[in-house]
Amino acid sequence: MAKGSGGLSIDSDPIATGGFFLHKPTVLTSFPEENINPKWKHLAATSATQSMDVKATRSPPSTFQFPVKLINTNEHDHDHDHDPDSSLPSDNRRRSTVIDEMDFFADKKHDVDRMTIINNGTDDLKDSGSPDGLELNLNTGLNLLTTNTSSEQSTVDDGVSSNMEDKRAKSELAVLRAEVERMKEENLRLKDMLTHVTSNYNALQMDLITLLQGQNSHHKDEQHDGKNKDDGIVPRQFMDLGLVAATGGGDTEDLSLSTSEGGRRRDPTRSSGNNAENNNEDGTGEQDKKGTDQREESPDQGRGSHKDARFNSTKSVDQTEATIRKARVSVRARSEDATISDGCQWRKYGQKMAKGNPCPRAYYRCTMAAGCPVQRCAEDRTILTTTYEGNHSHPLPPAATAMASTTSSAARMLLSGSMSSTDGPMNSDFLARTILPCSSSLATISASSPFPTVTLDLTQNPSPLQLLKQPIQFQVPFPNPPQNLATASAAALLPQILGQALHNQSKSSGLQMSQDMQPNRLGHQSQSALQQGQQNSLADSLTTATAAIAADPNFTAALAAAITSIIGGAHQNNINSINNVQTTTSNNNSNGNITTGNNNSYGHNKITNSSFPSD
DNA sequence: CGTTTTTGACCCGCGC
DNA sequence: GCGCGGGTCAAAAACG
């Protein structure tokens, strides 16, 4: 009888809270904004120093550092210039000003001046600048200098200064130009170097992936055997989020719709019975199952069947759609509450005893919007497993944004991985290890299950060593000391990181979601789909994702928000491997706090996903 | 009084 | 074809 309110409220666990509270304020406040602004904008907005740091972090290892250095040099020069002559100063100031604009990050600003400069100057460079953000940055900076220089010259000429000054200025300009040219050339070289490094990096990653796959195949075995039909380069496909999105639907709406469909009702897939309202007509053979109700408003009956969607379809699109419908994101966290406080309003519409599990499974539906397809089923008392399906079809409150973002991102990740590669397992591990190398155990992807599912296990604590392995990624973003991230919090963060990374990736790809928390945060997917389709190289994706994780301030905020919401009721506890879920549960049973309060008696260990041995 | 939760029944798909 | 299990509906009850 305790109403669902419990889910909404954030309960702080004494233990967990300790660390998180510090973050809370910041997180909650900042997160929304963060989301709103595109990643690039952030960079631009941030001070030069920050941006530099960020950038350095973002980019792959050695490559990115170059640009930064260049900038620094320039800045120093400027400072010096100021001191000197009175006459020069004005010019210099201009230069310095200009130079400041040169800041690589500036290009993200959409600065009008820059735009103008760019147009004048070096279309070539710009054009040459591949989609790759880094390259663009580099080029831009150079361009600005060049352009500015010329502009300054004209300005000087116009000026009333004496001949001496004029000459001096000209000579200086000439010097500067020469320097600019030199830098330009250097920039090009660096660019080439970057390209090489990137290519090498990608190649290595491919190799790594291949190796991982081999390992994975051994471990997880071949749950997925059947799926491998399409083969292609797994890694590559995997990375291609765009592909997934693209397939999902060209339009934003479409994506959301399709997604929702999938998620929609119970299982997206099922549908058979229902209306065929939408009819997917078409196409894709499997669609039938999917019930595409694009509007998911009616809860209807779709009941479901899972299996249909087998990924064999030859068409990538088909696969994608099918997968999308089925995709699920499970979040496991220790919580005394019956539900996780993720900022959304959930209404319980059903409960059922799961086979083999002593505890009932509860079904919730998002009540924030009539048609919201997102649903979750909570299980377990101590370990609360929340499975999200579909995307919200309405604006989300800030508090809910983090989780939604995470889940949607994770879902996309999953989809992109399972779909493209066709080989679920590989991707799963790949993601877990590549994206979350430090916590492979924290993120589990189950392609074998009827529904591809990404399980984010917040109940686990990554080993310190693991965390240390990627200090950059985690530490950099956080304003607060990494210490806070330790243990439980770290565990909580990982999932978010995973999701956010993907999320950012999509952004970087060019899309920017409605950051405003707009109605469909998720809706952005569709947009991203469109644009993403254009981009995407494995390398880019990986690099971007990795960099984004570390660099994007928003990410930090998002993590904090997510943690706050997630951990509100979470308990810290022992390290449990996913496999141990049941064991953990049993232990937890003693707690039983939740049970008493709620008739729901949620509880139990069983996880819907195949990954977890149910019983 | 309105909203939410509870709970039994029903629907549907899948496996045998 | 039957049984099982997952998922949902909807009336009744409980809660604020």
CSV table of N, CA, C and O (backbone and C1' of nucleotides) in Angstrom, one decimal, chain A residues 1 3 266 299-300 328 349 352 355 361 363 365 375, chain C residues 4-16:
chain,number,residue,atom,x,y,z
A,1,MET,N,0.7,-1.1,0.0
A,1,MET,CA,0.0,0.0,0.0
A,1,MET,C,0.8,1.2,0.0
A,1,MET,O,0.4,2.2,-0.2
A,3,LYS,N,2.3,3.8,-1.4
A,3,LYS,CA,2.2,4.1,-2.7
A,3,LYS,C,3.4,4.3,-3.4
A,3,LYS,O,4.5,4.2,-2.9
A,266,ARG,N,4.6,-4.1,-23.4
A,266,ARG,CA,5.4,-5.1,-22.9
A,266,ARG,C,6.4,-5.4,-23.7
A,266,ARG,O,7.4,-5.2,-23.7
A,299,PRO,N,-2.2,0.8,-23.9
A,299,PRO,CA,-1.5,-0.2,-23.3
A,299,PRO,C,-1.9,-1.5,-23.8
A,299,PRO,O,-1.5,-2.4,-23.7
A,300,ASP,N,-2.6,-1.7,-24.3
A,300,ASP,CA,-3.0,-2.8,-24.8
A,300,ASP,C,-2.5,-4.0,-24.6
A,300,ASP,O,-1.8,-4.4,-24.0
A,328,ARG,N,16.3,-4.1,-24.1
A,328,ARG,CA,15.9,-3.8,-22.8
A,328,ARG,C,17.2,-3.3,-22.0
A,328,ARG,O,18.3,-3.8,-22.3
A,349,TYR,N,0.9,-1.7,-12.6
A,349,TYR,CA,-0.3,-2.2,-13.2
A,349,TYR,C,-0.4,-3.7,-13.1
A,349,TYR,O,-1.4,-4.3,-13.6
A,352,LYS,N,3.2,-10.3,-10.8
A,352,LYS,CA,3.0,-11.7,-11.1
A,352,LYS,C,4.2,-12.5,-10.5
A,352,LYS,O,5.3,-12.0,-10.4
A,355,LYS,N,8.3,-17.4,-12.4
A,355,LYS,CA,8.5,-18.8,-12.2
A,355,LYS,C,9.8,-19.0,-11.6
A,355,LYS,O,10.8,-18.4,-11.9
A,361,ARG,N,7.1,-10.5,-9.5
A,361,ARG,CA,7.6,-9.5,-10.4
A,361,ARG,C,6.5,-8.4,-10.6
A,361,ARG,O,5.4,-8.7,-10.8
A,363,TYR,N,5.1,-5.0,-12.4
A,363,TYR,CA,5.1,-4.3,-13.7
A,363,TYR,C,4.7,-2.8,-13.5
A,363,TYR,O,3.6,-2.5,-12.9
A,365,ARG,N,4.3,1.2,-15.2
A,365,ARG,CA,4.1,1.9,-16.4
A,365,ARG,C,4.3,3.4,-16.1
A,365,ARG,O,3.9,3.9,-15.0
A,375,GLN,N,8.6,1.1,-19.5
A,375,GLN,CA,8.1,0.3,-18.5
A,375,GLN,C,9.2,-0.3,-17.7
A,375,GLN,O,10.3,-0.4,-18.2
C,4,DC,P,0.8,-27.2,-16.5
C,4,DC,O5',1.8,-26.1,-17.0
C,4,DC,C5',3.0,-26.5,-17.7
C,4,DC,C4',3.8,-25.3,-18.0
C,4,DC,C3',3.9,-24.2,-16.9
C,4,DC,O3',5.2,-23.8,-16.7
C,4,DC,C1',3.2,-23.2,-19.0
C,5,DG,P,5.4,-23.0,-15.4
C,5,DG,O5',5.7,-21.6,-16.1
C,5,DG,C5',6.7,-21.5,-17.1
C,5,DG,C4',6.6,-20.1,-17.8
C,5,DG,C3',6.5,-18.9,-16.8
C,5,DG,O3',7.5,-18.0,-17.2
C,5,DG,C1',4.7,-18.8,-18.4
C,6,DG,P,7.7,-16.8,-16.3
C,6,DG,O5',7.2,-15.6,-17.3
C,6,DG,C5',7.8,-15.6,-18.6
C,6,DG,C4',7.1,-14.6,-19.5
C,6,DG,C3',7.0,-13.2,-18.8
C,6,DG,O3',7.3,-12.2,-19.8
C,6,DG,C1',4.8,-14.0,-19.3
C,7,DG,P,7.5,-10.7,-19.3
C,7,DG,O5',6.1,-10.1,-19.5
C,7,DG,C5',5.6,-10.0,-20.8
C,7,DG,C4',4.1,-9.6,-20.8
C,7,DG,C3',3.9,-8.3,-19.9
C,7,DG,O3',3.4,-7.3,-20.8
C,7,DG,C1',2.3,-10.0,-19.5
C,8,DT,P,3.1,-5.9,-20.2
C,8,DT,O5',1.5,-6.0,-20.1
C,8,DT,C5',0.8,-6.4,-21.3
C,8,DT,C4',-0.7,-6.4,-21.0
C,8,DT,C3',-1.3,-5.2,-20.3
C,8,DT,O3',-2.4,-4.6,-21.0
C,8,DT,C1',-2.0,-7.1,-19.1
C,9,DC,P,-3.1,-3.3,-20.6
C,9,DC,O5',-4.4,-3.9,-20.1
C,9,DC,C5',-5.1,-4.9,-20.9
C,9,DC,C4',-6.4,-5.3,-20.1
C,9,DC,C3',-7.2,-4.2,-19.5
C,9,DC,O3',-8.6,-4.4,-19.8
C,9,DC,C1',-6.6,-5.8,-17.8
C,10,DA,P,-9.6,-3.3,-19.7
C,10,DA,O5',-10.3,-3.5,-18.3
C,10,DA,C5',-10.9,-4.8,-18.0
C,10,DA,C4',-11.2,-4.9,-16.6
C,10,DA,C3',-11.8,-3.6,-16.0
C,10,DA,O3',-12.9,-4.0,-15.1
C,10,DA,C1',-9.9,-4.2,-14.7
C,11,DA,P,-14.1,-3.0,-14.9
C,11,DA,O5',-14.6,-3.5,-13.5
C,11,DA,C5',-14.8,-4.9,-13.3
C,11,DA,C4',-14.5,-5.3,-11.9
C,11,DA,C3',-15.1,-4.3,-10.8
C,11,DA,O3',-15.6,-5.1,-9.7
C,11,DA,C1',-12.7,-4.4,-10.6
C,12,DA,P,-16.4,-4.4,-8.6
C,12,DA,O5',-15.4,-4.5,-7.4
C,12,DA,C5',-14.8,-5.8,-7.1
C,12,DA,C4',-13.7,-5.6,-6.0
C,12,DA,C3',-14.1,-4.7,-4.8
C,12,DA,O3',-13.8,-5.3,-3.6
C,12,DA,C1',-12.1,-3.9,-5.8
C,13,DA,P,-14.2,-4.6,-2.3
C,13,DA,O5',-12.7,-4.1,-1.8
C,13,DA,C5',-11.6,-5.0,-1.8
C,13,DA,C4',-10.4,-4.3,-1.4
C,13,DA,C3',-10.5,-3.4,-0.2
C,13,DA,O3',-9.4,-3.7,0.7
C,13,DA,C1',-9.6,-2.2,-2.0
C,14,DA,P,-9.4,-2.9,2.1
C,14,DA,O5',-8.2,-1.8,1.8
C,14,DA,C5',-7.0,-2.3,1.2
C,14,DA,C4',-6.1,-1.2,1.0
C,14,DA,C3',-6.0,-0.2,2.1
C,14,DA,O3',-4.6,0.1,2.4
C,14,DA,C1',-6.5,1.0,0.1
C,15,DC,P,-4.3,0.9,3.7
C,15,DC,O5',-3.9,2.3,3.0
C,15,DC,C5',-2.9,2.3,1.9
C,15,DC,C4',-2.8,3.6,1.3
C,15,DC,C3',-2.7,4.8,2.3
C,15,DC,O3',-1.6,5.6,2.1
C,15,DC,C1',-4.4,5.3,0.8
C,16,DG,P,-1.1,6.6,3.2
C,16,DG,O5',-1.5,8.0,2.5
C,16,DG,C5',-1.0,8.3,1.2
C,16,DG,C4',-1.6,9.6,0.7
C,16,DG,C3',-1.5,10.7,1.8
C,16,DG,O3',-1.2,11.9,1.2
C,16,DG,C1',-3.8,10.3,1.1
